[in-house]
mmCIF file of C-alpha atoms and ligand atoms in Angstrom:
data_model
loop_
_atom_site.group_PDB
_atom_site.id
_atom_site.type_symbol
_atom_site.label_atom_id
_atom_site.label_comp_id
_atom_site.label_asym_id
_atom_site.label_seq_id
_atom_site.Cartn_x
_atom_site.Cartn_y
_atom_site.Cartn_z
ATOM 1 C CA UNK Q 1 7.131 103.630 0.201
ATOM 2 C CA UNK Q 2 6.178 100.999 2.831
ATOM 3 C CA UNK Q 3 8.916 98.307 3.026
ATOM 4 C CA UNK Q 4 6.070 96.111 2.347
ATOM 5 C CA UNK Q 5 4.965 97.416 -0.463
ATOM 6 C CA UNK Q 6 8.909 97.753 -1.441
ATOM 7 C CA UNK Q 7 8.922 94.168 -1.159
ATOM 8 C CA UNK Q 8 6.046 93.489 -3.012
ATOM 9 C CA UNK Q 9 6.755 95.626 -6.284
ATOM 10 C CA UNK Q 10 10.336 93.364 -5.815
ATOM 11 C CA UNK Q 11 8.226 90.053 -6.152
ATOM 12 C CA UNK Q 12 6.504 91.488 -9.385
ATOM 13 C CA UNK Q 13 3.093 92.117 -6.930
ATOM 14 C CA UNK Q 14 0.699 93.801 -9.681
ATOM 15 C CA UNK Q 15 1.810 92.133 -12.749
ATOM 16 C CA UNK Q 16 -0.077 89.775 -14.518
ATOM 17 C CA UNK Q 17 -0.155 85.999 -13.561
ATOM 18 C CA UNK Q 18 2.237 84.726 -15.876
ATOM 19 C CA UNK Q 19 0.420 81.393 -16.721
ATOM 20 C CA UNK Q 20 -3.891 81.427 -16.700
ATOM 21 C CA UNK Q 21 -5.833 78.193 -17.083
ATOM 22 C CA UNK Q 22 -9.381 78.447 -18.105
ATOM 23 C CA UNK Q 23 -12.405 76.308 -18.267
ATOM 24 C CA UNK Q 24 -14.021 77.309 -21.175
ATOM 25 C CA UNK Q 25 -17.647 76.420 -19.634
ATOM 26 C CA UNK Q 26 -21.194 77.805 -20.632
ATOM 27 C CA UNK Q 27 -21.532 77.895 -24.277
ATOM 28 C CA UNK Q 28 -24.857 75.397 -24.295
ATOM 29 C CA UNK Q 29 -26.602 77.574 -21.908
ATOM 30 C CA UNK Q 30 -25.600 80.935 -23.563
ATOM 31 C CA UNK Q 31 -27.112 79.393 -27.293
ATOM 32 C CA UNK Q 32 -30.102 78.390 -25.123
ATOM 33 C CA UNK Q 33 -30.718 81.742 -23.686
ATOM 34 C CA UNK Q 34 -30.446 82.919 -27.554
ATOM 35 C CA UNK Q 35 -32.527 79.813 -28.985
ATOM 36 C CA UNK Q 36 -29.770 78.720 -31.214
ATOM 37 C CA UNK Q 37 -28.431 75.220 -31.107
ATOM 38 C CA UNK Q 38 -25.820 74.430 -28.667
ATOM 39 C CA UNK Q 39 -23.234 74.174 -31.708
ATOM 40 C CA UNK Q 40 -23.683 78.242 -31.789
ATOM 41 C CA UNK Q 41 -22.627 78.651 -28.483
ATOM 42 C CA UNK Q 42 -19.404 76.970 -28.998
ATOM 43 C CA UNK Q 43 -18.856 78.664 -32.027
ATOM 44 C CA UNK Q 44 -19.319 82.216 -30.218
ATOM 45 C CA UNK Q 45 -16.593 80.106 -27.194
ATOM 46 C CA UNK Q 46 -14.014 80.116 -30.006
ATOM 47 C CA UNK Q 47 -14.475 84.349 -30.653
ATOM 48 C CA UNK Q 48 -14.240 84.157 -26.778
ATOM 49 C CA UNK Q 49 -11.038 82.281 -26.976
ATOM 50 C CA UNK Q 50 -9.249 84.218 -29.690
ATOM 51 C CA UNK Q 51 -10.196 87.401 -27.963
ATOM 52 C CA UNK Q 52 -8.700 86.023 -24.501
ATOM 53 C CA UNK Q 53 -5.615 84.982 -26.376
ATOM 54 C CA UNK Q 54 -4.887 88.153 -27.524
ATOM 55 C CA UNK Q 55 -5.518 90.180 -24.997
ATOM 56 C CA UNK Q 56 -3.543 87.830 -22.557
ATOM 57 C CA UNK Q 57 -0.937 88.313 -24.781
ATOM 58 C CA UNK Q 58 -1.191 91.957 -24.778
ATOM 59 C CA UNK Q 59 -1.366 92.487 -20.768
ATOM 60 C CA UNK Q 60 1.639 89.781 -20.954
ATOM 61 C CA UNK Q 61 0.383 87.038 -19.701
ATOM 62 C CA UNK Q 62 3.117 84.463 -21.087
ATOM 63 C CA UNK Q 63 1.199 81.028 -20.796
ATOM 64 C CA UNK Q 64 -2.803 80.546 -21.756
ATOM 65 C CA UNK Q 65 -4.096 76.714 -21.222
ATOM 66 C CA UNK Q 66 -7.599 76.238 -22.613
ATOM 67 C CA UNK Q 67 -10.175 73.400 -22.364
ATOM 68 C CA UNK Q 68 -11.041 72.605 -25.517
ATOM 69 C CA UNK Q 69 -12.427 69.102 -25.324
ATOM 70 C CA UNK Q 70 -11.684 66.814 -22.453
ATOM 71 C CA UNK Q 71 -11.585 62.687 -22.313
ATOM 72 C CA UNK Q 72 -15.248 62.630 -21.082
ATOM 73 C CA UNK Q 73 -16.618 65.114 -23.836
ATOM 74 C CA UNK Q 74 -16.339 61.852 -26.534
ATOM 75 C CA UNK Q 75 -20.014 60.801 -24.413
ATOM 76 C CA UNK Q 76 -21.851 64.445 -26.024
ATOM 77 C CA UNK Q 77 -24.280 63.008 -29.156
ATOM 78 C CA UNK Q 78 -22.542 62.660 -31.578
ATOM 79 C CA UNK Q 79 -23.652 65.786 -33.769
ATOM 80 C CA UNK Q 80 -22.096 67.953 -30.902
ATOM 81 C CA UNK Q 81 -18.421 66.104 -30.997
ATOM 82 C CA UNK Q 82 -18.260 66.591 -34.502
ATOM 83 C CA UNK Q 83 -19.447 70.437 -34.688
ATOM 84 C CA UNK Q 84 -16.742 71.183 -31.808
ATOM 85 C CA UNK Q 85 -14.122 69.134 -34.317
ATOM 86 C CA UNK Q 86 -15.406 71.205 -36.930
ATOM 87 C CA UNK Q 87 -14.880 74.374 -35.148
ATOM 88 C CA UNK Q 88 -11.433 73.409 -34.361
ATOM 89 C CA UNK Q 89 -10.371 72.223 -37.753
ATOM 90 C CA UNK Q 90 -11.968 75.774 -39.058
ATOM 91 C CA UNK Q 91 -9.715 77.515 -36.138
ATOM 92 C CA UNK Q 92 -6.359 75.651 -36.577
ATOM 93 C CA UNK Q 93 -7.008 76.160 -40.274
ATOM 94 C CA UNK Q 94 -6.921 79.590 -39.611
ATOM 95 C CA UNK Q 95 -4.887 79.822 -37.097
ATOM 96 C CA UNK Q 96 -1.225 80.264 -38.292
ATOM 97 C CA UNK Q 97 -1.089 83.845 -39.678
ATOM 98 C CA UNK Q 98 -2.537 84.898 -36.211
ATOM 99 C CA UNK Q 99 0.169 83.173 -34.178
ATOM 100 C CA UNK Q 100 3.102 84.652 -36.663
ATOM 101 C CA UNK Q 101 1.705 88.030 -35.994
ATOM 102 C CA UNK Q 102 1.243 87.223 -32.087
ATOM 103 C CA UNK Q 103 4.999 85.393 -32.184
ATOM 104 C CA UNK Q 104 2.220 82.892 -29.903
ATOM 105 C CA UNK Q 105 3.464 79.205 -29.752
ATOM 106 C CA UNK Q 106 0.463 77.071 -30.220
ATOM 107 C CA UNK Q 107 0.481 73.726 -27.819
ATOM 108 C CA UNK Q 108 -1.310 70.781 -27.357
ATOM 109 C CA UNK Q 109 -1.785 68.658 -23.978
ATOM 110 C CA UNK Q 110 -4.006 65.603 -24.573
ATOM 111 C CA UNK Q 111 -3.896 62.074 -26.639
ATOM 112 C CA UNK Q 112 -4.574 63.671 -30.282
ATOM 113 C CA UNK Q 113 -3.962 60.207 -31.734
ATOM 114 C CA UNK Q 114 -8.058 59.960 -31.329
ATOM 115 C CA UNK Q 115 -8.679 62.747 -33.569
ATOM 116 C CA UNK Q 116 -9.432 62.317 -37.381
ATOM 117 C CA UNK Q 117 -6.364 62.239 -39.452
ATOM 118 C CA UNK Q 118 -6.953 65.468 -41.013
ATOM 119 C CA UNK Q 119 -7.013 67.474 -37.573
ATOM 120 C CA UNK Q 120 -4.200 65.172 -35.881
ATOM 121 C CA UNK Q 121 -2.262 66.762 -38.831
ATOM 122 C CA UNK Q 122 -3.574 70.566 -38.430
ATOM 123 C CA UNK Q 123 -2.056 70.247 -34.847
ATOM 124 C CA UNK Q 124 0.882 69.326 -35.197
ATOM 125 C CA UNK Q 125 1.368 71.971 -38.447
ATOM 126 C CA UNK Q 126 0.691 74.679 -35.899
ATOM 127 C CA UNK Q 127 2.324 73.511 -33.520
ATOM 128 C CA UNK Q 128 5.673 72.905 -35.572
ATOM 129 C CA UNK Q 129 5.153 76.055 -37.388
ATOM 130 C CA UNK Q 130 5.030 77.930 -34.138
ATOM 131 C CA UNK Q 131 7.826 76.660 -32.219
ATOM 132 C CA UNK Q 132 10.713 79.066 -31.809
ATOM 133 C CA UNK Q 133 8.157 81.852 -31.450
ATOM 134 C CA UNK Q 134 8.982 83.745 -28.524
ATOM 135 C CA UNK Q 135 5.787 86.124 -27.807
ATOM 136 C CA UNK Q 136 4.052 83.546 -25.272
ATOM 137 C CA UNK Q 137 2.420 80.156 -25.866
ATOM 138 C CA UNK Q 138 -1.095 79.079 -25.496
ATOM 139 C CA UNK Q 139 -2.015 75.172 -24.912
ATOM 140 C CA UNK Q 140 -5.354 74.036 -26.223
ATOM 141 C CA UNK Q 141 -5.962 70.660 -24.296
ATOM 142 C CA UNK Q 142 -7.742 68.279 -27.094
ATOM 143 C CA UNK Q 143 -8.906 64.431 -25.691
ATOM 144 C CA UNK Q 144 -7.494 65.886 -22.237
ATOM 145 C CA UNK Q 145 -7.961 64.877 -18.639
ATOM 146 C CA UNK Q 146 -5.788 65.021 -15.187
ATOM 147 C CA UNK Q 147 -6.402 62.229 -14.744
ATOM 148 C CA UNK Q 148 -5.015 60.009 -17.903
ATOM 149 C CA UNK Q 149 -2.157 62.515 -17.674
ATOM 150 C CA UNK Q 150 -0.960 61.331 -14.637
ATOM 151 C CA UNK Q 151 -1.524 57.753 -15.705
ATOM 152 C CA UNK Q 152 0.190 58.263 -19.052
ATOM 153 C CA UNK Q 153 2.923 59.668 -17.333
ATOM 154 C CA UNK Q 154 3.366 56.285 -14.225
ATOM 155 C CA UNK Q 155 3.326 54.263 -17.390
ATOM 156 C CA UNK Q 156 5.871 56.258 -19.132
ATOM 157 C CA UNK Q 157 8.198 56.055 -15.896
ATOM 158 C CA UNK Q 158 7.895 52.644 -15.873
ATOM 159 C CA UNK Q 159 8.318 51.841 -18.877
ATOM 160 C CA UNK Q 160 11.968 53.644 -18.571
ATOM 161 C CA UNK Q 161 12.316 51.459 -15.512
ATOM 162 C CA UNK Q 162 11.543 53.360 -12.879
ATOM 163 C CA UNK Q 163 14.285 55.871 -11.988
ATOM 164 C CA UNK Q 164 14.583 57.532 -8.938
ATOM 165 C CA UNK Q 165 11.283 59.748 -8.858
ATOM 166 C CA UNK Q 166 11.313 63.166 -7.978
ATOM 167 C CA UNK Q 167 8.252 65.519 -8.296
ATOM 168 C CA UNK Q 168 10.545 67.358 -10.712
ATOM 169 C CA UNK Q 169 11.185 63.992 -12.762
ATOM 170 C CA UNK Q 170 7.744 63.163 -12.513
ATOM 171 C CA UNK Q 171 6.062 66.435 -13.775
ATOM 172 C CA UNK Q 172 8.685 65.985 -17.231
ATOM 173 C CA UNK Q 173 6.546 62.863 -18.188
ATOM 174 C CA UNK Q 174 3.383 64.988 -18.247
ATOM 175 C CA UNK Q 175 1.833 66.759 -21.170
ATOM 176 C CA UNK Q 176 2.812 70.680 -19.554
ATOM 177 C CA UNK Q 177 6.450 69.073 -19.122
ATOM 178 C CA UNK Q 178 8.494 72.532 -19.417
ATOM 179 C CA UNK Q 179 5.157 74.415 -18.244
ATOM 180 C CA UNK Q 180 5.090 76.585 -15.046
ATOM 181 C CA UNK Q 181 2.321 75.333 -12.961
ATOM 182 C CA UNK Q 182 -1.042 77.663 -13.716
ATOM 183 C CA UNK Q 183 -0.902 80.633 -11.315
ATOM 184 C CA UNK Q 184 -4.766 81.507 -11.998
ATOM 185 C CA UNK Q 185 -8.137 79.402 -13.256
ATOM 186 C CA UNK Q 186 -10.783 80.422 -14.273
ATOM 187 C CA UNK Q 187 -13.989 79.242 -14.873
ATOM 188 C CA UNK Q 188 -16.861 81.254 -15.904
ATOM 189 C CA UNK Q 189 -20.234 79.395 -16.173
ATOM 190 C CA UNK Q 190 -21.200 79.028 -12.719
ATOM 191 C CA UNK Q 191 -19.923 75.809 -11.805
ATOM 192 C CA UNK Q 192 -17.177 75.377 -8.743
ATOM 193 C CA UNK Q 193 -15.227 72.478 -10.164
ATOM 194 C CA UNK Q 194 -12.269 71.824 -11.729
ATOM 195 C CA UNK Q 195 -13.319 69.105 -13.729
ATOM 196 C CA UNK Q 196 -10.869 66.159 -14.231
ATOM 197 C CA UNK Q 197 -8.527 69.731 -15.389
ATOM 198 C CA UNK Q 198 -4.851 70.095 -15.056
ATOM 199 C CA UNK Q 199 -4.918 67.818 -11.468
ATOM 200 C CA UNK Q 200 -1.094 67.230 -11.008
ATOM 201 C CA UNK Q 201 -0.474 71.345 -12.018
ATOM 202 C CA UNK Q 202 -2.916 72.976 -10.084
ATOM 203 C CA UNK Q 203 -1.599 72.135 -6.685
ATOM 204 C CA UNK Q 204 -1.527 75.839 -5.704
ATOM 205 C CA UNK Q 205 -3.172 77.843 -8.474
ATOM 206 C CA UNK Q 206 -5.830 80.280 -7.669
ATOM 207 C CA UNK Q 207 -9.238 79.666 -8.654
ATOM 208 C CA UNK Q 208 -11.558 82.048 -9.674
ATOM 209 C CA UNK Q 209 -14.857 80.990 -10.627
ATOM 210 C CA UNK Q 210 -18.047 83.161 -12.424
ATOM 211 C CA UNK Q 211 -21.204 83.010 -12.810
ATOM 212 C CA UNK Q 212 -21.202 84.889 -16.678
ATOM 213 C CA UNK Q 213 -20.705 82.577 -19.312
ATOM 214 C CA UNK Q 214 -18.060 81.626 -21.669
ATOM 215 C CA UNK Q 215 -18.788 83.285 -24.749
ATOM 216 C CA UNK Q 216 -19.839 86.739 -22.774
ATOM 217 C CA UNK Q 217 -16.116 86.359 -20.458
ATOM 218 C CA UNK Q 218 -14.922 89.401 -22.398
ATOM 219 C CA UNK Q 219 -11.114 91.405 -21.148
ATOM 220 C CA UNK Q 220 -13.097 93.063 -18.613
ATOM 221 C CA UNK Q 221 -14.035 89.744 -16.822
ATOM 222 C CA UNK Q 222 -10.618 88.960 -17.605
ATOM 223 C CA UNK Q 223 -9.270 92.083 -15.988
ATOM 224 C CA UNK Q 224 -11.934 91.265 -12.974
ATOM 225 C CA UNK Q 225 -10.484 87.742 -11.956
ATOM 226 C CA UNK Q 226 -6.825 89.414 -12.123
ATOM 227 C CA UNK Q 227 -7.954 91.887 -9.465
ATOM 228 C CA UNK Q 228 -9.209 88.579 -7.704
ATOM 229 C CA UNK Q 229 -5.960 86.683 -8.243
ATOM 230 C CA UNK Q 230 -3.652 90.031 -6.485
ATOM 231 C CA UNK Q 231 -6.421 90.591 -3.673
ATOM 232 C CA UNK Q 232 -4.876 86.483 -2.512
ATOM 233 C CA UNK Q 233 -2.345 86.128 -0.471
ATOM 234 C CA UNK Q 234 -0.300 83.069 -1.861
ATOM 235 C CA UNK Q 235 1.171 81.206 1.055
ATOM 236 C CA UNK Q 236 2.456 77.716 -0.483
ATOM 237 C CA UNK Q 237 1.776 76.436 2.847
ATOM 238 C CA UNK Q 238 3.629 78.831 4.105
ATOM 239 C CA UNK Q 239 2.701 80.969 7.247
ATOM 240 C CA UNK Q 240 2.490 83.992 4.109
ATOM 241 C CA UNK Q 241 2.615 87.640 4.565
ATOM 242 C CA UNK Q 242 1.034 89.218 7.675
ATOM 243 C CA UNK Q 243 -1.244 92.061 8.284
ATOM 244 C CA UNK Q 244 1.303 95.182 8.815
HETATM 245 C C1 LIG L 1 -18.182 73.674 -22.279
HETATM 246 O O1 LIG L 1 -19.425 74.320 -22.428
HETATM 247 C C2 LIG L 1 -17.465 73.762 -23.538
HETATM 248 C C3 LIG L 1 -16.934 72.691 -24.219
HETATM 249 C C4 LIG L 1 -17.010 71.307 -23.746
HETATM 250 C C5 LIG L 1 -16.277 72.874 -25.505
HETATM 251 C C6 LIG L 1 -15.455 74.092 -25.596
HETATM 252 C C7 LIG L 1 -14.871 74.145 -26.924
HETATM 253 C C8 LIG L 1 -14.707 75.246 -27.632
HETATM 254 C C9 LIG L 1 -15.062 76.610 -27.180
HETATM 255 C C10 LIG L 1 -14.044 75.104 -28.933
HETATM 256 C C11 LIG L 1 -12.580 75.147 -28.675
HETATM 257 C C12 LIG L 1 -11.874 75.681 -29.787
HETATM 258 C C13 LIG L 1 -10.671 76.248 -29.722
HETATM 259 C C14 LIG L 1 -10.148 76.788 -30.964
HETATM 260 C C15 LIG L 1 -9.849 76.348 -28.512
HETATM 261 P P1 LIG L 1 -20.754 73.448 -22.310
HETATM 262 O O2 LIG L 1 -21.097 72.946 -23.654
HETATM 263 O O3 LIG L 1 -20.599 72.388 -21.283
HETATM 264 O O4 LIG L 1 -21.766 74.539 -21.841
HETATM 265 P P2 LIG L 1 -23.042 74.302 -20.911
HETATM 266 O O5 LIG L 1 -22.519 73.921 -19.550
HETATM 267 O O6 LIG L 1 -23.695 75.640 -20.916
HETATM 268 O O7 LIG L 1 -23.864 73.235 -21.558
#
């Protein structure tokens, strides 16, 4: 064995990223191409989602962060907001046998105090309920955006009277405070944008975009953008590892 490749089987080269971001994108077009309403297509996103959870959590993949509904989504008709509510009401309603089975903490990163009562509460159940599970954790960002985040969190600082500020200190006053930064995005649906997601966090995550959509980004587009992710060479600025 090359001492390269020595070295790189030592820095866990070939396992899977341990924290994945996604951008859950494509679910109008794919009920278009079906002629079903838009609603249907983020209906068949959520069977997308639960099948990515689980089989993150299978390949070990210890951190999944979803968009689920981001600061700027409140301007879809109205009909639209609340059938994505709906959906996520019927999920989290669902949701906690799943996550016992998975030991899968269930997290939210966004301002949930502009959801109805009813779901406000269905978060935080699952999210309580799930806490000291130790099998992974996936974070469904709800009323999210990068860049109220970071704006929550300069308001938070100050309002503690701004201490001494770190990158470290300043990263505990976001919503993925605890988080590892996401080592892999992906966003199917053809766009090449990251979409107001995870700003401060994704300083050096790779990003992986496709052109299939959401609700079709089954484990074997999964396993695809892993191959992606290994094939990069992460440098951190870094001069990074050179051709042998
Ligand atoms: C983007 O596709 C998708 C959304 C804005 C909503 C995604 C939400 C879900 C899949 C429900 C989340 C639920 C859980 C349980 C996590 P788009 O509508 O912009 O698609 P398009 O670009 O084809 O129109």
């Amino acid at each position: 064995m090359s001492p390269r490749k020595q070295k790189e089987l030592a820095e866990g080269a070939g396992s899977p990223p341990r924290h994945i971001a996604i951008i859950m994108d494509g679910n109008g077009r794919w009920a278009k191409k079906r002629g079903l309403p838009r609603t249907a297509g983020h209906a068949a996103g959520v069977e997308s989602f639960r099948r990515a959870a689980k089989y993150c959590r299978r390949i070990g993949v210890e951190y999944l962060t979803v968009y689920a509904f981001s600061t700027e989504n409140w301007k879809r008709p109205l009909e639209e907001v609340q059938a994505i509510m709906g959906l996520l009401k019927k999920y989290l309603g669902e949701a906690l046998e799943g996550l016992a089975a998975e030991q899968t903490r269930l997290c939210f990163f966004g301002d949930l105090t502009a959801l109805s009562p009813e779901l406000q509460a269905l978060c935080l159940d699952c999210a309580e309920k799930s806490k000291n599970y130790q099998g992974g954790q996936v974070n469904v960002c709800l009323n999210y955006g990068g860049r109220d985040e970071i704006v929550r969190a300069a308001k938070k600082w100050a309002a503690e009277g701004c201490p001494e500020l770190t990158e470290e200190r300043f990263g505990s006053y976001l919503w993925s405070a605890g988080v590892p930064d996401p080592d892999l995005l992906i966003r199917p649906g053809g766009e090449t944008r990251i979409s107001n997601y995870l700003l401060w966090q994704m300083a050096y995550t790779e990003m992986v975009f496709s052109d299939v959509l959401w609700p079709d980004f089954d484990e074997r587009e999964i396993d695809k953008a892993i191959e992606i992710y290994h094939s990069r060479n992460r440098r951190y600025g870094d001069v990074g590892k050179q051709e042998e």
